[in-house]
């Protein structure tokens, strides 16, 4: 947010800087003091304006000094009420408590901070060192976790179908990544941009788990929310149920009571609905699988190259809040080209991944930063 | 009197948990029917605006609740989002969850 400059002298503030400098040199003692103070403030005001313009352009990340890079975590106990934030139960550096939900939230916040800082040199979710807050034990038998734009909130689950929502590290990473998206791409939480917003949270939630476990892409389970469902909830093949699968969208759970995971894996099965903000948690399966395919084709640790490409895409100021899947796909291809070269295996993998899920990458010919030869690949289907 | 609760949004769309829940006073014990009538009265439900609160800007995975009440010729609907800070709306939502068939 841009702040207004502090108070300046009401007359001197309208004078051009050269007049102020003359007054500072040749005016009376009182005039000199006021002129010097106004010049100094004016510099601050100019810097503030410059900062605002840079923030609009996205260049502030490169030019503005970041705050000190250190974790600042606070976990609150909601006491089964729906009031926020609740009572402070663990601050940064405090010893573990006897409450598993508190410790899971604290550790999950820490793992997420470590991931973004180590993998992408990002200083907390806003890249400015913002503190990380979470409330656990929110509401009674509350079976949800959400991001309210400022902090994370976790329920204890209903005890019937859901366990406590701090149980899965990727869910904690998912919620905090909404904060990252909110400070970068600001994708609208509706329809395709909303599904991209959700997909980004699932992808980085999974990467945070893979990073913490030091897993390569081929060793990861690519599941979101293992451990959240109670043991009574069923999945195909007798394996543990999960909320979603990036590898095989639509196979997270298949239960007589809860029904079947409704996620599509391909644009041919895109779900048109007014529910769920236009299916943000449903159609996210499509970009989720595109990332999985790209990460598997690129190989190695998924956060290092595939994750870097997606991370640079959400920081791309040309990515609009209303971006559709194809717009996002184009930006991932461009990011891959910038990072690894237009003829790189990484870029080829990204384009192939989107093609496999039925998302046609628009022609790249109009984009000045990517060689025209790429358009042939992008237009292949 | 009949009251229906629809829940939308949240961290995932779970088909089996997304069905509307309905409670009809005709199917309740008299003591529960009286409690529901009192909760609707205490909430001033029929005089409320149709939107009882939107999710904060930048929020994600929040739930949206829609309560609809039909009482004789009167009918009204109120929608509200997490975090639910209004105790009257929270009480009505929780009553339906507790007393709805299959809920």
GROMACS .gro file of C-alpha atoms in nm:
model
  484
    1UNK     CA    1   0.000   0.000   0.000
    2UNK     CA    2   0.126   0.349  -0.078
    3UNK     CA    3   0.131   0.594   0.210
    4UNK     CA    4   0.095   0.965   0.177
    5UNK     CA    5   0.397   1.180   0.248
    6UNK     CA    6   0.417   1.339   0.591
    7UNK     CA    7   0.310   1.697   0.647
    8UNK     CA    8   0.491   1.967   0.455
    9UNK     CA    9   0.472   2.345   0.476
   10UNK     CA   10   0.149   2.441   0.293
   11UNK     CA   11   0.311   2.713   0.080
   12UNK     CA   12   0.653   2.564   0.022
   13UNK     CA   13   0.512   2.236  -0.087
   14UNK     CA   14   0.385   2.392  -0.408
   15UNK     CA   15   0.718   2.553  -0.493
   16UNK     CA   16   0.943   2.388  -0.747
   17UNK     CA   17   1.259   2.226  -0.605
   18UNK     CA   18   1.492   2.487  -0.758
   19UNK     CA   19   1.313   2.766  -0.566
   20UNK     CA   20   1.336   2.560  -0.247
   21UNK     CA   21   1.708   2.513  -0.305
   22UNK     CA   22   1.747   2.891  -0.352
   23UNK     CA   23   1.562   2.953  -0.026
   24UNK     CA   24   1.779   2.697   0.149
   25UNK     CA   25   2.090   2.877   0.028
   26UNK     CA   26   1.981   3.242   0.048
   27UNK     CA   27   1.673   3.268   0.268
   28UNK     CA   28   1.644   3.362   0.632
   29UNK     CA   29   1.727   3.103   0.896
   30UNK     CA   30   1.359   3.016   0.934
   31UNK     CA   31   1.306   2.994   0.558
   32UNK     CA   32   1.618   2.780   0.524
   33UNK     CA   33   1.500   2.533   0.787
   34UNK     CA   34   1.156   2.499   0.628
   35UNK     CA   35   1.300   2.472   0.277
   36UNK     CA   36   1.546   2.201   0.381
   37UNK     CA   37   1.274   2.007   0.562
   38UNK     CA   38   1.043   2.034   0.262
   39UNK     CA   39   1.313   1.927   0.021
   40UNK     CA   40   1.386   1.623   0.239
   41UNK     CA   41   1.017   1.537   0.264
   42UNK     CA   42   0.970   1.594  -0.104
   43UNK     CA   43   1.242   1.341  -0.172
   44UNK     CA   44   1.052   1.098   0.049
   45UNK     CA   45   0.731   1.174  -0.138
   46UNK     CA   46   0.902   1.122  -0.471
   47UNK     CA   47   1.048   0.795  -0.346
   48UNK     CA   48   0.702   0.689  -0.230
   49UNK     CA   49   0.558   0.763  -0.573
   50UNK     CA   50   0.842   0.577  -0.741
   51UNK     CA   51   0.785   0.282  -0.510
   52UNK     CA   52   0.414   0.276  -0.593
   53UNK     CA   53   0.490   0.282  -0.963
   54UNK     CA   54   0.742   0.003  -0.922
   55UNK     CA   55   0.492  -0.203  -0.728
   56UNK     CA   56   0.243  -0.158  -1.008
   57UNK     CA   57   0.503  -0.281  -1.255
   58UNK     CA   58   0.626  -0.562  -1.032
   59UNK     CA   59   0.984  -0.433  -1.040
   60UNK     CA   60   0.984  -0.359  -0.666
   61UNK     CA   61   1.086  -0.713  -0.590
   62UNK     CA   62   1.418  -0.655  -0.761
   63UNK     CA   63   1.480  -0.301  -0.642
   64UNK     CA   64   1.334  -0.265  -0.295
   65UNK     CA   65   1.529  -0.396   0.000
   66UNK     CA   66   1.346  -0.679   0.172
   67UNK     CA   67   1.282  -0.690   0.543
   68UNK     CA   68   1.501  -0.914   0.756
   69UNK     CA   69   1.461  -1.271   0.637
   70UNK     CA   70   1.344  -1.451   0.947
   71UNK     CA   71   1.037  -1.646   1.043
   72UNK     CA   72   0.778  -1.476   1.263
   73UNK     CA   73   0.514  -1.731   1.350
   74UNK     CA   74   0.219  -1.703   1.587
   75UNK     CA   75  -0.033  -1.978   1.649
   76UNK     CA   76  -0.365  -1.892   1.814
   77UNK     CA   77  -0.620  -2.117   1.982
   78UNK     CA   78  -0.972  -2.036   1.862
   79UNK     CA   79  -1.121  -2.218   2.161
   80UNK     CA   80  -1.395  -2.378   1.944
   81UNK     CA   81  -1.537  -2.034   1.870
   82UNK     CA   82  -1.565  -1.864   1.532
   83UNK     CA   83  -1.394  -1.544   1.643
   84UNK     CA   84  -1.048  -1.452   1.515
   85UNK     CA   85  -0.768  -1.467   1.588
   86UNK     CA   86  -0.815  -1.627   1.935
   87UNK     CA   87  -0.564  -1.670   2.219
   88UNK     CA   88  -0.190  -1.677   2.148
   89UNK     CA   89  -0.056  -2.022   2.234
   90UNK     CA   90   0.281  -2.039   2.057
   91UNK     CA   91   0.509  -1.764   1.936
   92UNK     CA   92   0.824  -1.783   1.728
   93UNK     CA   93   1.094  -1.969   1.919
   94UNK     CA   94   0.859  -2.103   2.188
   95UNK     CA   95   0.890  -2.469   2.282
   96UNK     CA   96   0.644  -2.725   2.151
   97UNK     CA   97   0.315  -2.742   2.338
   98UNK     CA   98   0.113  -3.051   2.435
   99UNK     CA   99  -0.140  -2.965   2.165
  100UNK     CA  100  -0.073  -3.151   1.840
  101UNK     CA  101  -0.276  -2.907   1.628
  102UNK     CA  102  -0.074  -2.612   1.760
  103UNK     CA  103   0.256  -2.786   1.689
  104UNK     CA  104   0.148  -2.903   1.344
  105UNK     CA  105   0.043  -2.552   1.250
  106UNK     CA  106   0.368  -2.404   1.386
  107UNK     CA  107   0.581  -2.663   1.204
  108UNK     CA  108   0.376  -2.629   0.886
  109UNK     CA  109   0.418  -2.252   0.884
  110UNK     CA  110   0.790  -2.305   0.933
  111UNK     CA  111   0.819  -2.565   0.656
  112UNK     CA  112   0.635  -2.334   0.418
  113UNK     CA  113   0.856  -2.037   0.505
  114UNK     CA  114   1.169  -2.253   0.465
  115UNK     CA  115   1.051  -2.378   0.128
  116UNK     CA  116   0.985  -2.037  -0.024
  117UNK     CA  117   1.305  -1.890   0.118
  118UNK     CA  118   1.537  -2.177   0.024
  119UNK     CA  119   1.388  -2.267  -0.313
  120UNK     CA  120   1.301  -1.919  -0.443
  121UNK     CA  121   1.471  -1.675  -0.200
  122UNK     CA  122   1.124  -1.547  -0.112
  123UNK     CA  123   1.101  -1.368   0.220
  124UNK     CA  124   0.771  -1.502   0.357
  125UNK     CA  125   0.449  -1.509   0.162
  126UNK     CA  126   0.458  -1.142   0.058
  127UNK     CA  127   0.836  -1.143  -0.006
  128UNK     CA  128   0.854  -0.862   0.249
  129UNK     CA  129   0.888  -1.071   0.563
  130UNK     CA  130   0.525  -1.064   0.673
  131UNK     CA  131   0.450  -1.259   0.989
  132UNK     CA  132   0.269  -1.590   0.958
  133UNK     CA  133  -0.039  -1.634   1.171
  134UNK     CA  134  -0.265  -1.934   1.212
  135UNK     CA  135  -0.568  -2.012   1.428
  136UNK     CA  136  -0.638  -2.373   1.524
  137UNK     CA  137  -0.943  -2.520   1.701
  138UNK     CA  138  -1.166  -2.283   1.506
  139UNK     CA  139  -1.538  -2.348   1.556
  140UNK     CA  140  -1.709  -2.664   1.675
  141UNK     CA  141  -1.655  -2.981   1.470
  142UNK     CA  142  -1.551  -2.744   1.195
  143UNK     CA  143  -1.446  -2.936   0.884
  144UNK     CA  144  -1.267  -2.676   0.679
  145UNK     CA  145  -0.946  -2.480   0.651
  146UNK     CA  146  -0.939  -2.141   0.487
  147UNK     CA  147  -0.734  -1.830   0.418
  148UNK     CA  148  -0.913  -1.508   0.514
  149UNK     CA  149  -0.672  -1.283   0.327
  150UNK     CA  150  -0.461  -1.228   0.639
  151UNK     CA  151  -0.413  -1.557   0.819
  152UNK     CA  152  -0.484  -1.929   0.812
  153UNK     CA  153  -0.775  -2.088   0.994
  154UNK     CA  154  -0.803  -2.459   1.078
  155UNK     CA  155  -1.097  -2.654   1.212
  156UNK     CA  156  -1.072  -2.972   1.416
  157UNK     CA  157  -1.284  -3.169   1.170
  158UNK     CA  158  -1.619  -3.327   1.246
  159UNK     CA  159  -1.460  -3.642   1.390
  160UNK     CA  160  -1.675  -3.848   1.156
  161UNK     CA  161  -1.535  -3.792   0.809
  162UNK     CA  162  -1.257  -3.544   0.881
  163UNK     CA  163  -0.965  -3.533   1.119
  164UNK     CA  164  -0.808  -3.204   1.223
  165UNK     CA  165  -0.704  -2.991   0.928
  166UNK     CA  166  -0.349  -2.929   1.046
  167UNK     CA  167  -0.271  -3.298   0.992
  168UNK     CA  168  -0.156  -3.251   0.631
  169UNK     CA  169   0.148  -3.032   0.557
  170UNK     CA  170   0.037  -2.981   0.196
  171UNK     CA  171  -0.291  -2.829   0.318
  172UNK     CA  172  -0.099  -2.579   0.532
  173UNK     CA  173   0.121  -2.501   0.232
  174UNK     CA  174  -0.191  -2.473   0.017
  175UNK     CA  175  -0.349  -2.211   0.244
  176UNK     CA  176  -0.031  -2.003   0.276
  177UNK     CA  177   0.023  -2.014  -0.099
  178UNK     CA  178  -0.310  -1.834  -0.133
  179UNK     CA  179  -0.124  -1.553   0.042
  180UNK     CA  180   0.157  -1.574  -0.215
  181UNK     CA  181  -0.090  -1.563  -0.504
  182UNK     CA  182  -0.272  -1.277  -0.336
  183UNK     CA  183   0.045  -1.069  -0.327
  184UNK     CA  184   0.152  -1.158  -0.681
  185UNK     CA  185  -0.086  -1.269  -0.955
  186UNK     CA  186  -0.404  -1.177  -0.761
  187UNK     CA  187  -0.603  -1.424  -0.967
  188UNK     CA  188  -0.977  -1.373  -0.933
  189UNK     CA  189  -1.141  -1.642  -0.721
  190UNK     CA  190  -1.395  -1.740  -0.983
  191UNK     CA  191  -1.409  -1.965  -1.289
  192UNK     CA  192  -1.082  -2.041  -1.469
  193UNK     CA  193  -0.867  -1.780  -1.289
  194UNK     CA  194  -1.011  -1.916  -0.964
  195UNK     CA  195  -0.921  -2.271  -1.068
  196UNK     CA  196  -0.568  -2.149  -1.148
  197UNK     CA  197  -0.556  -1.986  -0.805
  198UNK     CA  198  -0.656  -2.317  -0.647
  199UNK     CA  199  -0.417  -2.514  -0.867
  200UNK     CA  200  -0.123  -2.293  -0.767
  201UNK     CA  201  -0.205  -2.361  -0.402
  202UNK     CA  202  -0.225  -2.736  -0.463
  203UNK     CA  203   0.098  -2.740  -0.666
  204UNK     CA  204   0.305  -2.547  -0.414
  205UNK     CA  205   0.134  -2.728  -0.126
  206UNK     CA  206   0.257  -3.054  -0.279
  207UNK     CA  207   0.602  -2.907  -0.351
  208UNK     CA  208   0.634  -2.794   0.013
  209UNK     CA  209   0.571  -3.153   0.119
  210UNK     CA  210   0.815  -3.290  -0.142
  211UNK     CA  211   1.078  -3.033  -0.038
  212UNK     CA  212   1.038  -3.119   0.330
  213UNK     CA  213   1.067  -3.491   0.252
  214UNK     CA  214   1.347  -3.422  -0.001
  215UNK     CA  215   1.164  -3.625  -0.264
  216UNK     CA  216   1.222  -3.635  -0.637
  217UNK     CA  217   0.915  -3.602  -0.860
  218UNK     CA  218   0.897  -3.975  -0.928
  219UNK     CA  219   0.893  -4.057  -0.553
  220UNK     CA  220   0.621  -3.810  -0.457
  221UNK     CA  221   0.259  -3.918  -0.402
  222UNK     CA  222   0.124  -3.601  -0.569
  223UNK     CA  223  -0.175  -3.617  -0.334
  224UNK     CA  224  -0.331  -3.331  -0.137
  225UNK     CA  225  -0.466  -3.390   0.211
  226UNK     CA  226  -0.363  -3.746   0.296
  227UNK     CA  227  -0.461  -3.793   0.660
  228UNK     CA  228  -0.743  -3.540   0.654
  229UNK     CA  229  -1.015  -3.794   0.592
  230UNK     CA  230  -1.100  -4.036   0.869
  231UNK     CA  231  -1.029  -4.404   0.811
  232UNK     CA  232  -1.396  -4.466   0.722
  233UNK     CA  233  -1.362  -4.267   0.395
  234UNK     CA  234  -1.282  -4.488   0.098
  235UNK     CA  235  -1.063  -4.446  -0.209
  236UNK     CA  236  -1.011  -4.666  -0.513
  237UNK     CA  237  -0.781  -4.963  -0.475
  238UNK     CA  238  -0.799  -4.963  -0.097
  239UNK     CA  239  -0.540  -4.687  -0.064
  240UNK     CA  240  -0.576  -4.397   0.177
  241UNK     CA  241  -0.823  -4.133   0.067
  242UNK     CA  242  -0.702  -3.782  -0.018
  243UNK     CA  243  -0.876  -3.460  -0.113
  244UNK     CA  244  -0.722  -3.441  -0.458
  245UNK     CA  245  -0.459  -3.600  -0.680
  246UNK     CA  246  -0.241  -3.392  -0.910
  247UNK     CA  247  -0.127  -3.706  -1.085
  248UNK     CA  248  -0.474  -3.851  -1.142
  249UNK     CA  249  -0.740  -3.586  -1.082
  250UNK     CA  250  -1.073  -3.745  -0.991
  251UNK     CA  251  -0.925  -4.032  -0.789
  252UNK     CA  252  -0.871  -3.868  -0.449
  253UNK     CA  253  -1.167  -4.050  -0.292
  254UNK     CA  254  -1.459  -4.266  -0.394
  255UNK     CA  255  -1.689  -4.321  -0.103
  256UNK     CA  256  -2.051  -4.439  -0.065
  257UNK     CA  257  -2.139  -4.138   0.152
  258UNK     CA  258  -1.909  -3.862   0.030
  259UNK     CA  259  -1.934  -3.955  -0.338
  260UNK     CA  260  -1.650  -3.945  -0.588
  261UNK     CA  261  -1.376  -3.685  -0.630
  262UNK     CA  262  -1.528  -3.462  -0.904
  263UNK     CA  263  -1.205  -3.329  -1.058
  264UNK     CA  264  -1.149  -3.355  -1.435
  265UNK     CA  265  -0.803  -3.428  -1.574
  266UNK     CA  266  -0.861  -3.291  -1.925
  267UNK     CA  267  -1.033  -2.993  -2.087
  268UNK     CA  268  -1.275  -3.232  -2.259
  269UNK     CA  269  -1.424  -3.295  -1.914
  270UNK     CA  270  -1.423  -2.932  -1.794
  271UNK     CA  271  -1.711  -2.887  -1.550
  272UNK     CA  272  -1.944  -2.589  -1.602
  273UNK     CA  273  -2.111  -2.510  -1.272
  274UNK     CA  274  -2.220  -2.213  -1.064
  275UNK     CA  275  -2.125  -2.393  -0.744
  276UNK     CA  276  -1.783  -2.368  -0.580
  277UNK     CA  277  -1.725  -2.022  -0.732
  278UNK     CA  278  -1.759  -2.172  -1.075
  279UNK     CA  279  -1.580  -2.495  -0.994
  280UNK     CA  280  -1.252  -2.355  -0.864
  281UNK     CA  281  -1.181  -2.675  -0.665
  282UNK     CA  282  -1.306  -2.892  -0.951
  283UNK     CA  283  -1.143  -2.766  -1.270
  284UNK     CA  284  -0.813  -2.703  -1.089
  285UNK     CA  285  -0.755  -3.070  -1.167
  286UNK     CA  286  -0.664  -2.973  -1.525
  287UNK     CA  287  -0.375  -2.732  -1.451
  288UNK     CA  288  -0.275  -2.957  -1.160
  289UNK     CA  289  -0.218  -3.246  -1.398
  290UNK     CA  290  -0.037  -3.019  -1.644
  291UNK     CA  291   0.212  -2.934  -1.372
  292UNK     CA  292   0.251  -3.299  -1.272
  293UNK     CA  293   0.320  -3.398  -1.634
  294UNK     CA  294   0.573  -3.116  -1.680
  295UNK     CA  295   0.747  -3.200  -1.352
  296UNK     CA  296   0.770  -3.568  -1.437
  297UNK     CA  297   0.902  -3.499  -1.787
  298UNK     CA  298   1.162  -3.255  -1.653
  299UNK     CA  299   1.256  -3.494  -1.374
  300UNK     CA  300   1.457  -3.442  -1.057
  301UNK     CA  301   1.319  -3.241  -0.770
  302UNK     CA  302   1.001  -3.080  -0.891
  303UNK     CA  303   1.046  -2.748  -0.711
  304UNK     CA  304   1.382  -2.683  -0.877
  305UNK     CA  305   1.281  -2.643  -1.241
  306UNK     CA  306   0.909  -2.710  -1.294
  307UNK     CA  307   0.827  -2.528  -0.971
  308UNK     CA  308   1.058  -2.241  -1.064
  309UNK     CA  309   0.877  -2.202  -1.396
  310UNK     CA  310   0.536  -2.189  -1.224
  311UNK     CA  311   0.673  -1.957  -0.953
  312UNK     CA  312   0.806  -1.711  -1.210
  313UNK     CA  313   0.471  -1.730  -1.389
  314UNK     CA  314   0.271  -1.618  -1.086
  315UNK     CA  315   0.519  -1.331  -1.045
  316UNK     CA  316   0.477  -1.231  -1.410
  317UNK     CA  317   0.302  -0.892  -1.405
  318UNK     CA  318   0.166  -0.958  -1.751
  319UNK     CA  319  -0.047  -1.237  -1.603
  320UNK     CA  320  -0.386  -1.077  -1.553
  321UNK     CA  321  -0.621  -1.148  -1.259
  322UNK     CA  322  -0.872  -1.271  -1.517
  323UNK     CA  323  -0.625  -1.515  -1.682
  324UNK     CA  324  -0.775  -1.825  -1.841
  325UNK     CA  325  -0.596  -2.161  -1.855
  326UNK     CA  326  -0.455  -2.083  -2.202
  327UNK     CA  327  -0.321  -1.744  -2.086
  328UNK     CA  328  -0.149  -1.909  -1.792
  329UNK     CA  329  -0.012  -2.185  -2.013
  330UNK     CA  330   0.137  -1.925  -2.246
  331UNK     CA  331   0.305  -1.751  -1.953
  332UNK     CA  332   0.452  -2.078  -1.823
  333UNK     CA  333   0.600  -2.143  -2.169
  334UNK     CA  334   0.745  -1.794  -2.177
  335UNK     CA  335   0.887  -1.831  -1.825
  336UNK     CA  336   1.045  -2.163  -1.924
  337UNK     CA  337   1.198  -1.993  -2.228
  338UNK     CA  338   1.339  -1.709  -2.020
  339UNK     CA  339   1.478  -1.943  -1.756
  340UNK     CA  340   1.609  -2.231  -1.964
  341UNK     CA  341   1.607  -2.121  -2.328
  342UNK     CA  342   1.350  -2.136  -2.603
  343UNK     CA  343   1.479  -2.472  -2.730
  344UNK     CA  344   1.519  -2.623  -2.385
  345UNK     CA  345   1.383  -2.958  -2.271
  346UNK     CA  346   1.206  -2.774  -1.989
  347UNK     CA  347   1.012  -2.555  -2.229
  348UNK     CA  348   0.928  -2.849  -2.451
  349UNK     CA  349   0.802  -3.040  -2.145
  350UNK     CA  350   0.580  -2.750  -2.040
  351UNK     CA  351   0.421  -2.717  -2.383
  352UNK     CA  352   0.369  -3.093  -2.409
  353UNK     CA  353   0.210  -3.103  -2.063
  354UNK     CA  354  -0.052  -2.841  -2.149
  355UNK     CA  355  -0.120  -3.016  -2.479
  356UNK     CA  356  -0.178  -3.345  -2.295
  357UNK     CA  357  -0.450  -3.192  -2.078
  358UNK     CA  358  -0.616  -3.030  -2.379
  359UNK     CA  359  -0.510  -2.671  -2.320
  360UNK     CA  360  -0.399  -2.509  -2.644
  361UNK     CA  361  -0.121  -2.258  -2.587
  362UNK     CA  362  -0.197  -1.943  -2.789
  363UNK     CA  363   0.040  -1.837  -3.064
  364UNK     CA  364   0.357  -1.691  -2.923
  365UNK     CA  365   0.443  -1.492  -3.235
  366UNK     CA  366   0.323  -1.165  -3.088
  367UNK     CA  367   0.548  -1.203  -2.783
  368UNK     CA  368   0.880  -1.024  -2.833
  369UNK     CA  369   1.080  -1.227  -2.581
  370UNK     CA  370   1.023  -1.569  -2.732
  371UNK     CA  371   1.156  -1.677  -3.071
  372UNK     CA  372   0.888  -1.718  -3.337
  373UNK     CA  373   0.993  -2.076  -3.397
  374UNK     CA  374   0.822  -2.163  -3.070
  375UNK     CA  375   0.484  -2.069  -3.213
  376UNK     CA  376   0.501  -2.374  -3.434
  377UNK     CA  377   0.521  -2.596  -3.127
  378UNK     CA  378   0.249  -2.406  -2.947
  379UNK     CA  379   0.015  -2.426  -3.242
  380UNK     CA  380   0.071  -2.797  -3.295
  381UNK     CA  381  -0.278  -2.881  -3.181
  382UNK     CA  382  -4.199  -2.396   0.929
  383UNK     CA  383  -3.930  -2.532   0.702
  384UNK     CA  384  -3.565  -2.427   0.701
  385UNK     CA  385  -3.302  -2.526   0.448
  386UNK     CA  386  -2.922  -2.488   0.467
  387UNK     CA  387  -2.705  -2.491   0.157
  388UNK     CA  388  -2.328  -2.494   0.198
  389UNK     CA  389  -2.101  -2.398  -0.088
  390UNK     CA  390  -1.727  -2.341  -0.120
  391UNK     CA  391  -1.470  -2.458   0.131
  392UNK     CA  392  -1.139  -2.636   0.069
  393UNK     CA  393  -1.300  -2.888  -0.168
  394UNK     CA  394  -1.633  -2.967  -0.326
  395UNK     CA  395  -1.735  -3.296  -0.166
  396UNK     CA  396  -2.051  -3.413  -0.346
  397UNK     CA  397  -2.191  -3.606  -0.049
  398UNK     CA  398  -2.151  -3.308   0.182
  399UNK     CA  399  -2.282  -3.049  -0.061
  400UNK     CA  400  -2.647  -3.151  -0.061
  401UNK     CA  401  -2.892  -2.905   0.097
  402UNK     CA  402  -3.007  -2.998   0.449
  403UNK     CA  403  -3.372  -2.943   0.539
  404UNK     CA  404  -3.561  -2.939   0.868
  405UNK     CA  405  -3.940  -2.924   0.891
  406UNK     CA  406  -4.100  -2.847   1.226
  407UNK     CA  407  -4.368  -3.105   1.148
  408UNK     CA  408  -4.103  -3.373   1.174
  409UNK     CA  409  -3.941  -3.241   1.491
  410UNK     CA  410  -4.018  -3.312   1.854
  411UNK     CA  411  -4.229  -3.026   1.995
  412UNK     CA  412  -3.940  -2.904   2.208
  413UNK     CA  413  -3.709  -2.885   1.906
  414UNK     CA  414  -3.977  -2.722   1.691
  415UNK     CA  415  -4.021  -2.457   1.959
  416UNK     CA  416  -3.647  -2.400   1.973
  417UNK     CA  417  -3.626  -2.351   1.598
  418UNK     CA  418  -3.912  -2.101   1.607
  419UNK     CA  419  -3.734  -1.915   1.886
  420UNK     CA  420  -3.401  -1.911   1.695
  421UNK     CA  421  -3.573  -1.772   1.384
  422UNK     CA  422  -3.749  -1.512   1.598
  423UNK     CA  423  -3.436  -1.415   1.792
  424UNK     CA  424  -3.243  -1.378   1.467
  425UNK     CA  425  -3.506  -1.142   1.329
  426UNK     CA  426  -3.462  -1.362   1.026
  427UNK     CA  427  -3.739  -1.222   0.804
  428UNK     CA  428  -3.617  -0.864   0.853
  429UNK     CA  429  -3.256  -0.940   0.765
  430UNK     CA  430  -3.088  -0.834   0.441
  431UNK     CA  431  -3.037  -1.121   0.199
  432UNK     CA  432  -2.660  -1.092   0.237
  433UNK     CA  433  -2.537  -1.144   0.590
  434UNK     CA  434  -2.169  -1.088   0.512
  435UNK     CA  435  -1.925  -1.147   0.230
  436UNK     CA  436  -1.588  -1.318   0.249
  437UNK     CA  437  -1.298  -1.075   0.306
  438UNK     CA  438  -1.101  -0.959   0.000
  439UNK     CA  439  -0.826  -1.203  -0.095
  440UNK     CA  440  -0.989  -1.486   0.098
  441UNK     CA  441  -0.985  -1.842  -0.035
  442UNK     CA  442  -1.147  -2.172   0.059
  443UNK     CA  443  -1.413  -1.996   0.265
  444UNK     CA  444  -1.759  -2.143   0.287
  445UNK     CA  445  -2.078  -1.969   0.193
  446UNK     CA  446  -2.397  -2.063   0.373
  447UNK     CA  447  -2.749  -1.997   0.251
  448UNK     CA  448  -3.040  -2.031   0.491
  449UNK     CA  449  -3.395  -2.029   0.356
  450UNK     CA  450  -3.699  -2.024   0.584
  451UNK     CA  451  -4.060  -2.077   0.484
  452UNK     CA  452  -4.323  -2.010   0.751
  453UNK     CA  453  -4.678  -1.996   0.618
  454UNK     CA  454  -4.691  -1.713   0.365
  455UNK     CA  455  -4.356  -1.575   0.476
  456UNK     CA  456  -4.034  -1.684   0.310
  457UNK     CA  457  -3.686  -1.538   0.318
  458UNK     CA  458  -3.328  -1.629   0.233
  459UNK     CA  459  -3.005  -1.505   0.390
  460UNK     CA  460  -2.652  -1.587   0.269
  461UNK     CA  461  -2.333  -1.541   0.470
  462UNK     CA  462  -1.970  -1.649   0.462
  463UNK     CA  463  -1.691  -1.767   0.686
  464UNK     CA  464  -1.591  -1.644   0.934
  465UNK     CA  465  -1.941  -1.644   1.081
  466UNK     CA  466  -1.941  -1.385   1.357
  467UNK     CA  467  -2.318  -1.342   1.394
  468UNK     CA  468  -2.426  -1.577   1.675
  469UNK     CA  469  -2.787  -1.589   1.554
  470UNK     CA  470  -2.695  -1.707   1.206
  471UNK     CA  471  -2.441  -1.951   1.350
  472UNK     CA  472  -2.708  -2.093   1.582
  473UNK     CA  473  -2.956  -2.144   1.299
  474UNK     CA  474  -2.688  -2.306   1.079
  475UNK     CA  475  -2.587  -2.540   1.362
  476UNK     CA  476  -2.948  -2.627   1.442
  477UNK     CA  477  -3.010  -2.741   1.084
  478UNK     CA  478  -2.688  -2.941   1.081
  479UNK     CA  479  -2.784  -3.116   1.401
  480UNK     CA  480  -3.148  -3.187   1.321
  481UNK     CA  481  -3.156  -3.243   0.946
  482UNK     CA  482  -3.228  -3.592   0.830
  483UNK     CA  483  -2.906  -3.756   0.727
  484UNK     CA  484  -2.712  -3.448   0.837
   0.00000   0.00000   0.00000
